[in-house]
PDB file of C-alpha atoms in Angstrom:
ATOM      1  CA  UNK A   1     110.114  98.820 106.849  1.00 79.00           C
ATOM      2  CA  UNK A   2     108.293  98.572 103.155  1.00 88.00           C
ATOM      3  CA  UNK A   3     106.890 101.886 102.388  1.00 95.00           C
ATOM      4  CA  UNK A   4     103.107 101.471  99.889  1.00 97.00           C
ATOM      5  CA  UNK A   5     102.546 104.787  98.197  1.00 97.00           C
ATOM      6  CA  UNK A   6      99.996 106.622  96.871  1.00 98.00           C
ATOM      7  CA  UNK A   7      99.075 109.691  95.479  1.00 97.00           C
ATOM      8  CA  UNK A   8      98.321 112.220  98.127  1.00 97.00           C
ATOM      9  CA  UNK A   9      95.090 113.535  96.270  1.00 97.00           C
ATOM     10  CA  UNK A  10      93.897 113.286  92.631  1.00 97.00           C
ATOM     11  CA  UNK A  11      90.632 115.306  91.085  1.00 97.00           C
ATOM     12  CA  UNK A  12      89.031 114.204  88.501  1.00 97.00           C
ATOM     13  CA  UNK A  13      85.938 115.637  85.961  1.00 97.00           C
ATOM     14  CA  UNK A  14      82.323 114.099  86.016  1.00 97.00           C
ATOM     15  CA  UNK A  15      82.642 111.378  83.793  1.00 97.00           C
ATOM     16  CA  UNK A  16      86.059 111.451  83.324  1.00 97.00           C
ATOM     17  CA  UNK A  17      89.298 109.076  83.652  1.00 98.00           C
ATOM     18  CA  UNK A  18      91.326 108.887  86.631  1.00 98.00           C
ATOM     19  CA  UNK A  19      94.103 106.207  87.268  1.00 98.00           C
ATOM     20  CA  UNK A  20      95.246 106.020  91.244  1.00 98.00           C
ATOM     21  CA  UNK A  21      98.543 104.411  91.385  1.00 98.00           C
ATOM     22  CA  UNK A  22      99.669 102.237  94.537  1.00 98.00           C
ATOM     23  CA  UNK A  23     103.947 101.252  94.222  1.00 97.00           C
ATOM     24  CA  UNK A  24     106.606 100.216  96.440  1.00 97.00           C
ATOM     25  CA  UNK A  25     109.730 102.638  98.166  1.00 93.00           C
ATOM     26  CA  UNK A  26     111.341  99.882  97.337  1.00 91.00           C
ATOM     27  CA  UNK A  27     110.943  97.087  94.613  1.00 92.00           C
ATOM     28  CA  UNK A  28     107.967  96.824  91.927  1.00 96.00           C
ATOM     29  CA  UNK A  29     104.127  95.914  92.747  1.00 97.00           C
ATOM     30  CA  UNK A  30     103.442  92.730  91.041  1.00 96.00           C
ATOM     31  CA  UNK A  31     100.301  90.039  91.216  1.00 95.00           C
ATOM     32  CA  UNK A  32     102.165  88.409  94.047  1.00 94.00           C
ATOM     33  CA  UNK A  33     101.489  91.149  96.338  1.00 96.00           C
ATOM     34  CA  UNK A  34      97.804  90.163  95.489  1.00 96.00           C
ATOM     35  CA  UNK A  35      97.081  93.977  95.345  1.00 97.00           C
ATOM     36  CA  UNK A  36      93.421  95.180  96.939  1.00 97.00           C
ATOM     37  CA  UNK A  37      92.113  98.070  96.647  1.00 98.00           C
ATOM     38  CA  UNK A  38      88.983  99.931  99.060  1.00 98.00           C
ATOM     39  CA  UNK A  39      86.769 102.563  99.107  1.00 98.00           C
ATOM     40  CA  UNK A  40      85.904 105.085 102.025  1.00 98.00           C
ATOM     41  CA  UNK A  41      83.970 107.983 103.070  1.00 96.00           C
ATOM     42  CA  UNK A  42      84.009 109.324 105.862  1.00 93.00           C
ATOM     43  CA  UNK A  43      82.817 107.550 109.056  1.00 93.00           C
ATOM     44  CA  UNK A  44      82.217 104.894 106.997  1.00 96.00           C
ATOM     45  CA  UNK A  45      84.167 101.173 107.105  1.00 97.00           C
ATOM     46  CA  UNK A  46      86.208 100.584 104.002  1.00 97.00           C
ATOM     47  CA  UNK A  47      84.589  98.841 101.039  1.00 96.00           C
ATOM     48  CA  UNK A  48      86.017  96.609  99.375  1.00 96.00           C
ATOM     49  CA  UNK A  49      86.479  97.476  95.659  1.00 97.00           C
ATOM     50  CA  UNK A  50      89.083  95.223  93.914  1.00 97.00           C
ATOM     51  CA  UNK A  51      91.466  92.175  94.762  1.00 96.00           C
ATOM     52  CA  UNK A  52      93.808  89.919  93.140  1.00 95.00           C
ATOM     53  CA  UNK A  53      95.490  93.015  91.294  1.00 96.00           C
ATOM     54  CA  UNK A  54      91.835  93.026  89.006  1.00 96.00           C
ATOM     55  CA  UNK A  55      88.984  91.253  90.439  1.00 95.00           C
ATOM     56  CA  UNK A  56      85.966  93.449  91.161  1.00 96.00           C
ATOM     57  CA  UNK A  57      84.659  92.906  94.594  1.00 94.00           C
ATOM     58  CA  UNK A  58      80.584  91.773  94.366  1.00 93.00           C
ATOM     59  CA  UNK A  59      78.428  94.132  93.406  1.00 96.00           C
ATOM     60  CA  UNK A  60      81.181  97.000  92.324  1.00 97.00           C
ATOM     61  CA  UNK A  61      80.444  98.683  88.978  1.00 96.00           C
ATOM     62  CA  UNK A  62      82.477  97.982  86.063  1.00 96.00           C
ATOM     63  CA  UNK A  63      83.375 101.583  86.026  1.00 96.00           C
ATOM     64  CA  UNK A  64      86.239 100.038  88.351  1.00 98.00           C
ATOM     65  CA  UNK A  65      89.141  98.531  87.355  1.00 98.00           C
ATOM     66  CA  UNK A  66      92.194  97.153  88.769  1.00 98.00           C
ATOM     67  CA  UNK A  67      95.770  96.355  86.796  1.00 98.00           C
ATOM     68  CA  UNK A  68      99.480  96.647  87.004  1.00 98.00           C
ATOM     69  CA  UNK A  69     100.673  99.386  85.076  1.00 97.00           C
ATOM     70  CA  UNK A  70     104.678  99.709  84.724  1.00 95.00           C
ATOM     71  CA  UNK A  71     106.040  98.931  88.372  1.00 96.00           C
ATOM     72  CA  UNK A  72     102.709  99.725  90.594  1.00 98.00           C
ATOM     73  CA  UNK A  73      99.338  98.444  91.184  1.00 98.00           C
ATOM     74  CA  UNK A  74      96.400 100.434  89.623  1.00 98.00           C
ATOM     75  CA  UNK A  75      92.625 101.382  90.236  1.00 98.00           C
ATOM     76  CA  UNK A  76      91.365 103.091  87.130  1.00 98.00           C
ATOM     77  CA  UNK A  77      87.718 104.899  87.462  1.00 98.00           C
ATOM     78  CA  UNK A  78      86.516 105.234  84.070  1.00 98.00           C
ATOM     79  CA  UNK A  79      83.273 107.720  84.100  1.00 97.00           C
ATOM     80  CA  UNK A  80      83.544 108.963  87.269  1.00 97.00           C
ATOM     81  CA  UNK A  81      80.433 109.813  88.840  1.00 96.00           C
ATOM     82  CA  UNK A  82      80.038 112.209  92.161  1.00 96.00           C
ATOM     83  CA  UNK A  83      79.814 109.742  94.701  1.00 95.00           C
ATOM     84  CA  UNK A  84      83.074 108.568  93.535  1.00 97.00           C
ATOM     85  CA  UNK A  85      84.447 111.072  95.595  1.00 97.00           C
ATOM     86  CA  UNK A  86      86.479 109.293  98.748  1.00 97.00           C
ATOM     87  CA  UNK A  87      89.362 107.990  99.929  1.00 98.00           C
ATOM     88  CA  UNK A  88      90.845 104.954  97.909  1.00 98.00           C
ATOM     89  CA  UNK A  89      93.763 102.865  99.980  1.00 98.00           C
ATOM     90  CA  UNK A  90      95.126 100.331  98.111  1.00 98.00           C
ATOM     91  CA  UNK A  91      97.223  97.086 100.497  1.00 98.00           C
ATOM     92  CA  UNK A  92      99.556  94.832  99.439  1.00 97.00           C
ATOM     93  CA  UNK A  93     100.078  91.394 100.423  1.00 95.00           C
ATOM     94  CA  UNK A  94     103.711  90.742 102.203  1.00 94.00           C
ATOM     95  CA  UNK A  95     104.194  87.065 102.954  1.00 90.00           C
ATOM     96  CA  UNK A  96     103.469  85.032 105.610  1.00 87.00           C
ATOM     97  CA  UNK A  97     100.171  86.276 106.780  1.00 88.00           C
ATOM     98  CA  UNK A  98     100.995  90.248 106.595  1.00 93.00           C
ATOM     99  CA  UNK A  99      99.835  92.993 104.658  1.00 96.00           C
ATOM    100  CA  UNK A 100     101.099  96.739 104.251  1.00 97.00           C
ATOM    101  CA  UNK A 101      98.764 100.051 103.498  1.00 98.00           C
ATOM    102  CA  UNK A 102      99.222 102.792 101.309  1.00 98.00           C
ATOM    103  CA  UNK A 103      99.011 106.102 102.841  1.00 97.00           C
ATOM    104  CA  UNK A 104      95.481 106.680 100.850  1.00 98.00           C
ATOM    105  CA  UNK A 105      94.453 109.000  97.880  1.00 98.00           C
ATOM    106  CA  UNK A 106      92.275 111.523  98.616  1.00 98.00           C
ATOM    107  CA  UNK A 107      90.117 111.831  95.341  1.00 98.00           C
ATOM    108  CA  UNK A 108      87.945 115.116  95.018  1.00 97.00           C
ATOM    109  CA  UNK A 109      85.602 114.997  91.601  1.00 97.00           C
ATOM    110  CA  UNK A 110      84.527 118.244  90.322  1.00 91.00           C
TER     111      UNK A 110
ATOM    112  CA  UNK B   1      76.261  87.391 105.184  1.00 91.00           C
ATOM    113  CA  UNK B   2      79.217  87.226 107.623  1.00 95.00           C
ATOM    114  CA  UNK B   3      79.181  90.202 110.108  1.00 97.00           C
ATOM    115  CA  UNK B   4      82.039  91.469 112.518  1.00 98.00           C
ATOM    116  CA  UNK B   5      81.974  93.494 115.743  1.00 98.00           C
ATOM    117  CA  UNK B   6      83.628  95.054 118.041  1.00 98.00           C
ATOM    118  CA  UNK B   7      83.256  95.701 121.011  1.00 98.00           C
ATOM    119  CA  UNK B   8      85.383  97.130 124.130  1.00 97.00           C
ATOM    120  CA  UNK B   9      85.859 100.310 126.504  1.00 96.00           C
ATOM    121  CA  UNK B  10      86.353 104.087 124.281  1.00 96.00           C
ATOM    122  CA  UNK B  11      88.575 105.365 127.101  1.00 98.00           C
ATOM    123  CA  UNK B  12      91.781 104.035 128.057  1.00 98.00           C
ATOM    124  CA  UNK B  13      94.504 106.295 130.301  1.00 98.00           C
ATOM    125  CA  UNK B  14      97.321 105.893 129.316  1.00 97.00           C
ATOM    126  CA  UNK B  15     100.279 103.902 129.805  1.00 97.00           C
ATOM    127  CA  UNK B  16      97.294 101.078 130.193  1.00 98.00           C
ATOM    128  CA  UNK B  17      96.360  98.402 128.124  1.00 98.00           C
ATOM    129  CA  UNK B  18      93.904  98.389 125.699  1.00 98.00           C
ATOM    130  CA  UNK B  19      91.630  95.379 125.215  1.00 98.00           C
ATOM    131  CA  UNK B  20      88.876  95.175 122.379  1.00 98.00           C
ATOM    132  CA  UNK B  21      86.810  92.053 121.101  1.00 98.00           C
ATOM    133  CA  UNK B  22      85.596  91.429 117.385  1.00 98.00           C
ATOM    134  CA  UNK B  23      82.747  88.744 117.413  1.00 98.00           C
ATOM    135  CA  UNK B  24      82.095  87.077 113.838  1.00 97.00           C
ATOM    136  CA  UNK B  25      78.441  85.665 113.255  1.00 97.00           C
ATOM    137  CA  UNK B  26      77.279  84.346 109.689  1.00 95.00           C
ATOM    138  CA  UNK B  27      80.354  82.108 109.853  1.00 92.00           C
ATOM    139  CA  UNK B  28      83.112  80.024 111.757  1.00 93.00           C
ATOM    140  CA  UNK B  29      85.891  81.754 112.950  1.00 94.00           C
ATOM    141  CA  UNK B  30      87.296  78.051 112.437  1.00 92.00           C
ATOM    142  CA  UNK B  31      87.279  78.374 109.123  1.00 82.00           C
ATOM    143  CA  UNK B  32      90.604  77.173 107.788  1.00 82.00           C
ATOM    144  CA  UNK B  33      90.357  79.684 104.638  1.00 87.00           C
ATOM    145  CA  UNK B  34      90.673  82.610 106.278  1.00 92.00           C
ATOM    146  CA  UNK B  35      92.863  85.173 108.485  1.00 94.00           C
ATOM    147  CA  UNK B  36      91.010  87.182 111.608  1.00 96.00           C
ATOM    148  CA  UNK B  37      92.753  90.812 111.195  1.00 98.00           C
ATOM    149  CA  UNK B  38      92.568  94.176 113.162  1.00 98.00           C
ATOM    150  CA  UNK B  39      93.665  97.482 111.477  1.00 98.00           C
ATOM    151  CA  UNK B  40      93.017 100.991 112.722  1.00 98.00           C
ATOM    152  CA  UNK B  41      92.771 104.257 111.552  1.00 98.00           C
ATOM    153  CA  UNK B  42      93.787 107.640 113.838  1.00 98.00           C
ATOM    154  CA  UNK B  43      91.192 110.850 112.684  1.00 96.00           C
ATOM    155  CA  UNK B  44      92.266 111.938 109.288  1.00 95.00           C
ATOM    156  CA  UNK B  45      94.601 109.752 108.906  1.00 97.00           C
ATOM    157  CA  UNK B  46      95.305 106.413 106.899  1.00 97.00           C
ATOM    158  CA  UNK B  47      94.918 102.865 107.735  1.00 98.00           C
ATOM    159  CA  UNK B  48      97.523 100.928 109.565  1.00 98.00           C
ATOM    160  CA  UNK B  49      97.473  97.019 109.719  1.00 98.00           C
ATOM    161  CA  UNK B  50      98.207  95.858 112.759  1.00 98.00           C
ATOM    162  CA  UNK B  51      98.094  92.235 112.856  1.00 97.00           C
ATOM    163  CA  UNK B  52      96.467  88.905 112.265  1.00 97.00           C
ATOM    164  CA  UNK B  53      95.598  86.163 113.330  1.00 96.00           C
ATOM    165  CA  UNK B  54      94.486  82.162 112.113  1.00 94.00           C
ATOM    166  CA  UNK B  55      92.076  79.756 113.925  1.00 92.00           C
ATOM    167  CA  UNK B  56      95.280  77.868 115.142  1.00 92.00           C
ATOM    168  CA  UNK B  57      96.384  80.970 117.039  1.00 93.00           C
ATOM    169  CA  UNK B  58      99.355  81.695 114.759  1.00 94.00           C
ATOM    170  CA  UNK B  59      99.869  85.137 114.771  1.00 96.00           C
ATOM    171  CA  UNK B  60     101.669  87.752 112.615  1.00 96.00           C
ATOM    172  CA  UNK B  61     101.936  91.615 113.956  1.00 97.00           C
ATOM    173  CA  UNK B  62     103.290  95.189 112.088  1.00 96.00           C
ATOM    174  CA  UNK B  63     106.549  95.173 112.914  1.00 95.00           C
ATOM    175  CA  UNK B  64     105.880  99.002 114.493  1.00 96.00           C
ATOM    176  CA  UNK B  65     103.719  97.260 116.876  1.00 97.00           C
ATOM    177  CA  UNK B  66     104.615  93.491 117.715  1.00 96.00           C
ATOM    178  CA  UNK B  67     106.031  94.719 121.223  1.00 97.00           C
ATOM    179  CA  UNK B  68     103.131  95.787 122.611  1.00 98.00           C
ATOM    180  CA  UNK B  69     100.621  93.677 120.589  1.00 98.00           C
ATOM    181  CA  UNK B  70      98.550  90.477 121.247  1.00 98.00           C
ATOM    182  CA  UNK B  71      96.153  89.050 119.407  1.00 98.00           C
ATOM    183  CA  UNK B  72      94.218  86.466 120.626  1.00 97.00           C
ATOM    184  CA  UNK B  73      91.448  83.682 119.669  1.00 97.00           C
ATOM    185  CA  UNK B  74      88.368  82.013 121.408  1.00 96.00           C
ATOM    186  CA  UNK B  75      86.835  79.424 118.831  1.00 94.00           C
ATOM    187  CA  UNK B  76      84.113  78.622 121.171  1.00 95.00           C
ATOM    188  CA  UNK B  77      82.759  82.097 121.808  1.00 96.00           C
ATOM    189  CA  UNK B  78      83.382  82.891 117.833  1.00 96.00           C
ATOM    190  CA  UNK B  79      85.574  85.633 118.821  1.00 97.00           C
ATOM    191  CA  UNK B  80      89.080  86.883 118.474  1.00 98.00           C
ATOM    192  CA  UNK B  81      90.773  90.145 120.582  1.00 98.00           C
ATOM    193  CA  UNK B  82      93.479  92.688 120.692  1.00 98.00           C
ATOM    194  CA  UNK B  83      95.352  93.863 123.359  1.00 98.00           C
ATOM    195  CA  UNK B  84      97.918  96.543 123.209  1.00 98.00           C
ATOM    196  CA  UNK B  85      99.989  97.831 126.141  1.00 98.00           C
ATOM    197  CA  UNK B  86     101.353 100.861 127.273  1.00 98.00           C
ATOM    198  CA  UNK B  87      99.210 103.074 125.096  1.00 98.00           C
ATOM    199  CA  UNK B  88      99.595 106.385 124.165  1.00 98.00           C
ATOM    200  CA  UNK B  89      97.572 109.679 122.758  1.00 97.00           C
ATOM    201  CA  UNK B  90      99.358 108.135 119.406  1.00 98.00           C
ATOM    202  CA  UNK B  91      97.023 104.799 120.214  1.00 98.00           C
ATOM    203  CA  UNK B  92      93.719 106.917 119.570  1.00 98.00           C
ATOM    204  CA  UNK B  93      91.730 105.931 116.753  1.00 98.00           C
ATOM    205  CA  UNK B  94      89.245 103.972 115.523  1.00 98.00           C
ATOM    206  CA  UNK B  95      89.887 100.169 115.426  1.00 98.00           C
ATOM    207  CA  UNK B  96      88.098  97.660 113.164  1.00 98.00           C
ATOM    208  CA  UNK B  97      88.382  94.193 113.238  1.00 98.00           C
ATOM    209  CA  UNK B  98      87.990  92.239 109.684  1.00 97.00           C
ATOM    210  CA  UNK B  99      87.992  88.786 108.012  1.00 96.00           C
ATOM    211  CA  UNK B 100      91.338  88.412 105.366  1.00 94.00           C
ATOM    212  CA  UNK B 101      91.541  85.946 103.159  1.00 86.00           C
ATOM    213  CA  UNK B 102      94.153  83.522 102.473  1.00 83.00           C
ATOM    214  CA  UNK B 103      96.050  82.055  99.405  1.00 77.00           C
ATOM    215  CA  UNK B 104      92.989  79.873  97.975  1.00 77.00           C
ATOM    216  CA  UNK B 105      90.668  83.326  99.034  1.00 76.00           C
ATOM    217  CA  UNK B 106      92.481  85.924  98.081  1.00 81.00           C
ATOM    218  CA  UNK B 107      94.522  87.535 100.681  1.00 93.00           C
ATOM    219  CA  UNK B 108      92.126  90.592 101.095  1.00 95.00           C
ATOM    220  CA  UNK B 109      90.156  92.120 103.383  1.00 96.00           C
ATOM    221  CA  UNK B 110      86.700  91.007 102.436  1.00 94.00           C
ATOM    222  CA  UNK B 111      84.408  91.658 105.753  1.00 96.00           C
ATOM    223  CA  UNK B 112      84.781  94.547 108.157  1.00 97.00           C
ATOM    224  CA  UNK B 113      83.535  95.697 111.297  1.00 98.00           C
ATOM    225  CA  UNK B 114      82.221  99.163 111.491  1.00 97.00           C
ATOM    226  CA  UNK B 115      85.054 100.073 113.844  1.00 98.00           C
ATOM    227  CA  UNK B 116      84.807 101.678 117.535  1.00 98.00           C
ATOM    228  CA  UNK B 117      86.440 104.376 118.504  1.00 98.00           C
ATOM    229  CA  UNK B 118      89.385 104.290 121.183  1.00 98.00           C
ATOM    230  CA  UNK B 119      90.323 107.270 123.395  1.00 98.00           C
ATOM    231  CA  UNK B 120      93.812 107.508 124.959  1.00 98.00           C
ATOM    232  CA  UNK B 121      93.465 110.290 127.421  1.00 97.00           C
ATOM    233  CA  UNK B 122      93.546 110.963 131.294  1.00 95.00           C
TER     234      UNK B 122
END
């Protein structure tokens, strides 16, 4: 079965950089697998940040950003602020009506 | 502002089935550009999609799950539902239902439920 994965965890510094990559076990991410990409805290639903590989979700900052870099999907935070801090789980689309998620990135800023 | 929810017993012993409902309001469950989804999420743990399906009942499941899942539809109620059999302690989580879109939408997960929490235990 196809394997998404994504970094563990990842810190980052208050208004810093951080790129969170999403790939396959086997294969390379492309725009076909109409990468998305959501936000959560905990107890919370997911949010929905970016889809379509780059297309920010309505009313996500521009802080945000979504590309393919290399062979895997990417969510790029540029500035990161403290509520940043969450989970980020990126899904790819399959074929045929079915998607796969990535494990999840745990992202700490401090 | 399309809103999901679901609904359905926390406790199920196991070996049972377990049955939960999602009911859409803001929009048709008919409509032809989307997929009706469930995924779920065990405590501290990731998501896991487990299946989908369209207005004309056409389903796809996770392949980890497709023998003991169901997904059903009820246009008229504005509803769609999950069963899954023979449930385990592995089964508890919390579930949410969401709205997916398809090719001309997007194929991401664009409305969610705010998820219920399901209890496998004795």
């Amino acid at each position: 079965q196809t394997v998404v994965t994504q970094e563990p965890s990842f810190s980052v510094s208050p208004g810093g950089t951080v790129t969170l990559t999403c790939g396959l076990s086997s294969g390379s991410v492309s725009t076909s697998y109409y990468p998305s990409w959501y936000q959560q805290t905990p107890g919370q639903a997911p949010r929905t940040l970016i889809y379509s590989t780059n297309t920010r979700s309505s009313g996500v900052p521009d802080r945000f950003s979504g590309s393919i870099l290399g062979n895997k999907a990417a969510l790029t935070i540029t500035g990161a602020q403290a509520d940043d801090e969450s989970d980020y789980y990126c899904v790819l689309y399959m074929g045929s009506g079915s998607w796969v998620f990535g494990g999840g990135t745990k992202l700490t800023v401090l | 502002q399309v809103q999901l929810q679901e609904s359905g017993p926390g406790l199920v012993k196991p070996s049972q089935t377990l049955s939960l409902t999602c009911t859409v309001s803001g929009g048709s469950i008919s409509s032809g550009s989307y997929y009706w989804s469930w995924i779920r999420q065990p405590a501290g743990k990731g998501l896991e999609w487990i299946g989908r399906i369209y207005t004309s009942g056409s389903t796809n499941y996770n392949p980890s799950l497709k023998s003991r899942v169901t997904i059903s539809v009820d246009t008229s109620k504005n509803q769609f539902s999950l069963k899954l059999s023979s449930v385990t302690a592995a089964d508890t989580a919390v579930y949410y239902c969401a709205r997916v879109g398809r090719l001309t939408t997007g194929y991401y997960f664009d409305y969610w439920g705010q998820g219920t929490l399901v209890t496998v235990s004795s």
